[in-house]
Coordinates of C-alpha atoms in Angstrom, one line a residue:
X11 CA 96.9 10.8 -58.3
X12 CA 96.5 11.3 -54.8
X13 CA 94.1 12.7 -52.6
X14 CA 94.2 16.1 -51.4
X15 CA 94.1 16.5 -47.3
X16 CA 91.0 17.7 -45.8
X17 CA 93.1 20.4 -43.6
X18 CA 96.9 21.4 -43.9
X19 CA 98.8 21.3 -41.1
X20 CA 99.0 25.1 -40.9
X21 CA 95.2 25.6 -41.2
X22 CA 94.4 22.8 -38.3
X23 CA 97.1 24.4 -36.3
X24 CA 95.0 27.8 -36.9
X25 CA 91.6 26.1 -35.7
X26 CA 93.0 24.3 -32.5
X27 CA 94.6 27.5 -31.6
X28 CA 91.0 29.5 -31.9
X29 CA 89.2 27.2 -29.8
X30 CA 91.6 27.1 -27.2
X31 CA 91.4 30.9 -27.1
X32 CA 87.8 30.7 -27.1
X33 CA 87.4 28.2 -24.0
X34 CA 90.1 30.4 -22.2
X35 CA 88.0 33.5 -22.7
X36 CA 85.0 31.6 -21.6
X37 CA 86.5 30.4 -18.6
X38 CA 88.0 33.6 -17.5
X39 CA 85.1 35.5 -18.2
X40 CA 82.7 32.8 -15.9
X41 CA 80.3 32.4 -19.1
X42 CA 80.3 28.7 -18.7
X43 CA 79.9 28.7 -14.8
X44 CA 76.7 30.7 -15.6
X45 CA 75.6 28.2 -18.3
X46 CA 76.1 25.4 -16.1
X47 CA 74.2 27.0 -13.3
X48 CA 71.1 27.8 -15.7
X49 CA 71.2 24.3 -16.9
X50 CA 71.3 22.8 -13.2
X51 CA 68.6 25.0 -12.3
X52 CA 66.3 24.2 -15.3
X53 CA 66.6 20.4 -14.5
X54 CA 66.2 20.9 -10.9
X55 CA 62.9 22.9 -11.5
X56 CA 61.6 20.5 -14.0
X57 CA 62.1 17.8 -11.5
X58 CA 60.5 19.9 -8.8
X59 CA 57.4 20.5 -11.4
X60 CA 57.2 16.9 -11.9
X61 CA 57.2 16.0 -8.3
X62 CA 54.6 18.8 -7.6
X63 CA 52.4 17.4 -10.5
X64 CA 52.4 13.8 -9.4
X65 CA 51.8 14.8 -5.7
X66 CA 49.0 16.9 -6.7
X67 CA 47.3 14.4 -8.6
X68 CA 47.6 11.7 -6.1
X69 CA 46.4 13.9 -3.4
X70 CA 43.3 14.8 -5.5
X71 CA 42.5 10.9 -6.4
X72 CA 42.8 10.6 -2.9
X73 CA 40.6 13.5 -2.1
X74 CA 38.2 12.1 -4.6
X75 CA 37.7 8.7 -3.1
X76 CA 37.6 10.2 0.1
X77 CA 34.6 12.6 -0.6
X78 CA 32.9 9.6 -3.1
X79 CA 33.2 7.6 0.3
X80 CA 31.4 10.3 2.3
X81 CA 28.7 10.9 -0.5
X82 CA 27.7 7.3 -0.3
X83 CA 27.5 7.6 2.9
X84 CA 25.3 10.5 2.7
X85 CA 23.2 8.8 -0.2
X86 CA 22.9 5.7 2.1
X87 CA 21.4 7.6 5.0
X88 CA 19.1 9.9 2.9
X89 CA 17.7 6.8 1.0
X90 CA 16.9 5.3 4.6
X91 CA 15.3 8.4 5.7
X92 CA 13.0 8.6 2.5
X93 CA 12.0 4.8 3.1
X94 CA 11.0 6.0 6.5
X95 CA 9.2 9.0 5.3
X96 CA 7.4 6.7 2.6
X97 CA 6.7 4.5 5.1
X98 CA 5.2 7.3 7.4
X99 CA 3.1 8.4 4.6
X100 CA 1.5 5.9 3.4
X101 CA 0.7 4.9 7.3
X102 CA -0.6 8.4 7.8
X103 CA -2.9 7.6 4.5
X104 CA -4.5 4.4 5.7
X105 CA -5.1 5.8 9.0
X106 CA -7.1 8.9 7.8
X107 CA -8.5 6.7 5.2
X108 CA -10.0 4.2 8.0
X109 CA -11.0 7.1 10.4
X110 CA -13.2 8.3 7.3
X111 CA -14.4 5.0 7.0
X112 CA -15.5 4.9 10.6
X113 CA -16.9 8.1 10.3
X114 CA -18.9 7.0 7.7
X115 CA -20.3 3.9 9.7
X116 CA -20.9 6.1 12.6
X117 CA -23.2 8.5 10.8
X118 CA -25.2 5.3 9.3
X119 CA -25.2 3.6 12.6
X120 CA -27.0 6.7 14.1
X121 CA -30.0 5.5 11.7
X122 CA -30.1 2.2 13.6
X123 CA -32.6 2.3 15.8
X124 CA -31.5 -0.5 18.3
X125 CA -27.9 -0.7 20.3
X126 CA -25.3 -2.4 18.3
X127 CA -21.7 -4.0 19.3
X128 CA -18.7 -3.4 17.2
X129 CA -16.8 -6.4 16.7
X130 CA -13.8 -7.1 14.4
X131 CA -13.9 -10.3 12.6
X132 CA -11.1 -13.0 13.5
X133 CA -11.7 -16.1 11.9
X134 CA -13.7 -17.9 9.0
X135 CA -14.7 -21.5 8.8
X136 CA -13.6 -22.8 5.5
X137 CA -15.9 -25.7 5.8
X138 CA -18.3 -26.5 3.4
X139 CA -21.0 -28.0 5.8
X140 CA -20.9 -25.0 8.0
X141 CA -19.5 -21.5 7.1
X142 CA -18.7 -19.9 10.4
X143 CA -17.4 -16.2 10.8
X144 CA -15.6 -15.6 14.5
X145 CA -16.0 -12.2 15.7
X146 CA -13.6 -10.8 18.9
X147 CA -16.9 -10.2 21.1
X148 CA -18.9 -12.3 23.5
X149 CA -20.9 -12.8 26.3
X150 CA -18.8 -10.0 28.1
X151 CA -19.8 -7.6 25.9
X152 CA -23.4 -8.2 25.9
X153 CA -23.8 -10.6 22.7
X154 CA -26.6 -13.2 22.9
X155 CA -27.4 -16.0 20.6
X156 CA -29.8 -15.3 17.7
X157 CA -28.9 -11.8 17.6
X158 CA -28.9 -10.1 14.3
X159 CA -25.5 -9.0 12.5
X160 CA -25.2 -5.8 10.5
X161 CA -22.3 -4.5 8.7
X162 CA -21.6 -1.0 6.5
X163 CA -20.0 -1.2 3.0
X164 CA -19.7 1.7 0.4
X165 CA -22.2 3.8 2.3
X166 CA -24.7 1.2 2.9
X167 CA -25.8 -0.9 5.7
X168 CA -26.3 -4.7 5.4
X169 CA -27.4 -7.8 6.6
X170 CA -24.4 -10.1 7.4
X171 CA -26.6 -12.7 9.0
X172 CA -27.0 -13.7 12.8
X173 CA -25.2 -14.9 16.3
X174 CA -25.5 -18.7 16.6
X175 CA -22.7 -19.7 18.9
X176 CA -21.6 -17.1 22.3
X177 CA -18.3 -17.8 24.4
X178 CA -17.1 -15.1 26.7
X179 CA -14.8 -12.9 24.4
X180 CA -15.9 -14.2 21.1
X181 CA -18.8 -14.9 19.1
X182 CA -19.7 -17.2 15.9
X183 CA -22.0 -15.7 13.2
X184 CA -23.6 -17.7 10.5
X185 CA -23.6 -15.8 7.7
X186 CA -26.4 -15.1 5.1
X187 CA -25.0 -17.2 2.6
X188 CA -25.1 -20.7 4.8
X189 CA -27.6 -23.4 3.5
X190 CA -28.9 -23.3 6.8
X191 CA -30.2 -19.7 6.8
X192 CA -33.4 -18.4 6.1
X193 CA -34.6 -14.7 6.2
X194 CA -38.1 -13.6 6.0
X195 CA -37.8 -10.4 3.6
X196 CA -39.9 -7.9 1.0
X197 CA -39.0 -6.6 -2.3
X198 CA -38.3 -2.9 -1.4
X199 CA -40.4 -1.1 -4.2
X200 CA -43.3 -3.9 -4.4
X201 CA -43.9 -4.9 -0.6
X202 CA -43.9 -8.7 -1.9
X203 CA -43.1 -10.9 0.8
X204 CA -40.8 -14.2 0.3
X205 CA -38.0 -16.1 1.8
X206 CA -34.2 -15.4 1.4
X207 CA -32.0 -18.6 1.5
X208 CA -28.2 -19.1 1.3
X209 CA -27.0 -21.7 -1.0
X210 CA -23.6 -23.0 1.3
X211 CA -21.0 -20.9 -0.7
X212 CA -19.9 -17.5 -0.4
X213 CA -19.5 -17.0 -4.5
X214 CA -23.0 -18.7 -4.6
X215 CA -26.2 -16.1 -5.1
X216 CA -28.8 -16.2 -2.7
X217 CA -32.3 -17.7 -3.4
X218 CA -35.4 -15.6 -3.0
X219 CA -38.7 -17.8 -3.0
X220 CA -42.4 -17.7 -2.6
X221 CA -42.8 -14.5 -4.6
X222 CA -46.0 -15.0 -7.2
X223 CA -45.7 -15.1 -10.6
X224 CA -48.5 -12.5 -11.1
X225 CA -46.2 -10.0 -10.0
X226 CA -43.5 -10.6 -12.4
X227 CA -44.3 -7.3 -14.5
X228 CA -43.7 -5.2 -11.4
X229 CA -40.3 -6.6 -10.5
X230 CA -36.7 -6.0 -12.5
X231 CA -32.9 -6.5 -12.2
X232 CA -31.3 -4.4 -9.5
X233 CA -34.5 -4.2 -7.3
X234 CA -33.4 -4.2 -3.5
X235 CA -34.6 -6.7 -1.0
X236 CA -34.9 -6.1 2.5
X237 CA -35.8 -7.6 5.7
X238 CA -39.5 -7.9 6.6
X239 CA -39.1 -7.3 10.6
X240 CA -41.4 -10.3 11.1
X241 CA -40.9 -13.3 13.6
X242 CA -38.6 -10.6 15.5
X243 CA -35.4 -12.1 14.2
X244 CA -34.5 -9.4 12.2
X245 CA -35.0 -5.5 12.1
X246 CA -37.1 -4.2 9.6
X247 CA -36.3 -2.6 6.3
X248 CA -32.5 -3.5 6.4
X249 CA -31.0 -4.4 3.1
X250 CA -30.2 -8.2 2.3
X251 CA -29.4 -7.8 -1.5
X252 CA -30.3 -6.9 -5.0
X253 CA -32.1 -9.3 -7.8
X254 CA -29.8 -10.5 -10.6
X255 CA -31.8 -13.2 -12.2
X256 CA -35.8 -14.0 -12.7
X257 CA -36.6 -17.5 -13.8
X258 CA -40.4 -18.6 -14.7
X259 CA -40.9 -22.2 -13.9
X260 CA -44.1 -23.5 -15.5
X261 CA -44.5 -26.3 -13.0
X262 CA -44.2 -23.8 -10.2
X263 CA -46.7 -21.0 -9.1
X264 CA -43.8 -19.3 -7.6
X265 CA -40.7 -17.4 -9.6
X266 CA -37.4 -18.5 -8.8
X267 CA -35.2 -15.3 -8.2
X268 CA -31.4 -15.1 -7.6
X269 CA -29.7 -12.4 -5.5
X270 CA -26.6 -10.8 -5.1
X271 CA -25.7 -10.0 -1.3
X272 CA -25.5 -5.9 -0.6
X273 CA -22.5 -6.9 1.7
X274 CA -19.2 -8.2 -0.1
X275 CA -17.7 -11.0 2.4
X276 CA -14.8 -11.3 1.0
X277 CA -13.6 -8.0 2.0
X278 CA -15.8 -7.8 5.5
X279 CA -13.8 -6.8 8.4
X280 CA -16.2 -5.5 10.9
X281 CA -19.7 -6.2 12.0
X282 CA -22.1 -4.7 14.3
X283 CA -24.3 -7.0 16.5
X284 CA -27.6 -5.4 16.7
X285 CA -28.8 -5.9 20.5
X286 CA -32.8 -5.2 19.9
X287 CA -33.8 -5.3 23.2
X288 CA -32.2 -1.8 23.9
X289 CA -32.2 1.5 22.4
X290 CA -29.1 2.9 20.2
X291 CA -26.5 4.6 22.2
X292 CA -24.1 5.2 19.6
X293 CA -20.4 5.0 20.4
X294 CA -17.3 5.9 18.2
X295 CA -15.6 2.7 17.6
X296 CA -12.1 2.6 18.5
X297 CA -10.6 4.6 15.7
X298 CA -7.1 5.1 15.5
X299 CA -6.3 9.1 15.7
X300 CA -3.8 11.3 14.3
X301 CA -2.3 14.1 16.4
X302 CA -1.3 17.6 15.1
X303 CA 2.5 16.0 13.9
X304 CA 0.4 13.1 12.0
X305 CA 1.7 10.3 14.7
X306 CA -1.1 7.7 16.1
X307 CA -2.2 8.6 19.4

């Protein structure tokens, strides 16, 4: 049995005729031309939109990178300014603290009867045999050998030692903890007299000797020991230290007493050399002052 053809010749002819007629009708009315223009316009618009999008993105990226670089520069500049501000703030705070300390010292120095010469510590001799402290004032400033030396710490005046060597512009002080230093002293509340001696080291306690055993009940830990003022070496009633230990020895008629110095020598920066031959004429030490803007003057 033969297969039937999909379209017969007359039917195929009719279909071709209809298609040709439609094409001719479309070209004659201009419809195909308009559609081609619309298709071309759509493609061109899509291309332009894509190009514009890519260009906009590239411009945005470039602008962002440029802005980021500018912001980084501004950040670095502000960071440097902040560092400068912090430095100035700390400097001003330190200057104010130094001025307050000097004002306190000035107030306490007014109670010292004799003339005093302010001196800065510029060196320390770490030799175990002789523990000297060098200061930046000498004979040209009126300093002489054996002058007593005091300092001010934590609102209190205390003995540092005495001058043992004098140059034109520098001097050396023997501190009271030196093993060669001996100071005539009294216990402040009982007025019992003894002798304060150093033990050769800044970390070692001072010794107070020749205090009789019979006054044991009258003295206590924390009692202040001051200069007696005898022999003319030191002024009277200047604090030396406080009692930290009391030992009773069976074979000795005196007590063995240890003391802690009033002055913390490890933090000592400035001292005052006392001229007992002249009355006090207090002058403001060379403090660092601030003007209205907070700058140094």
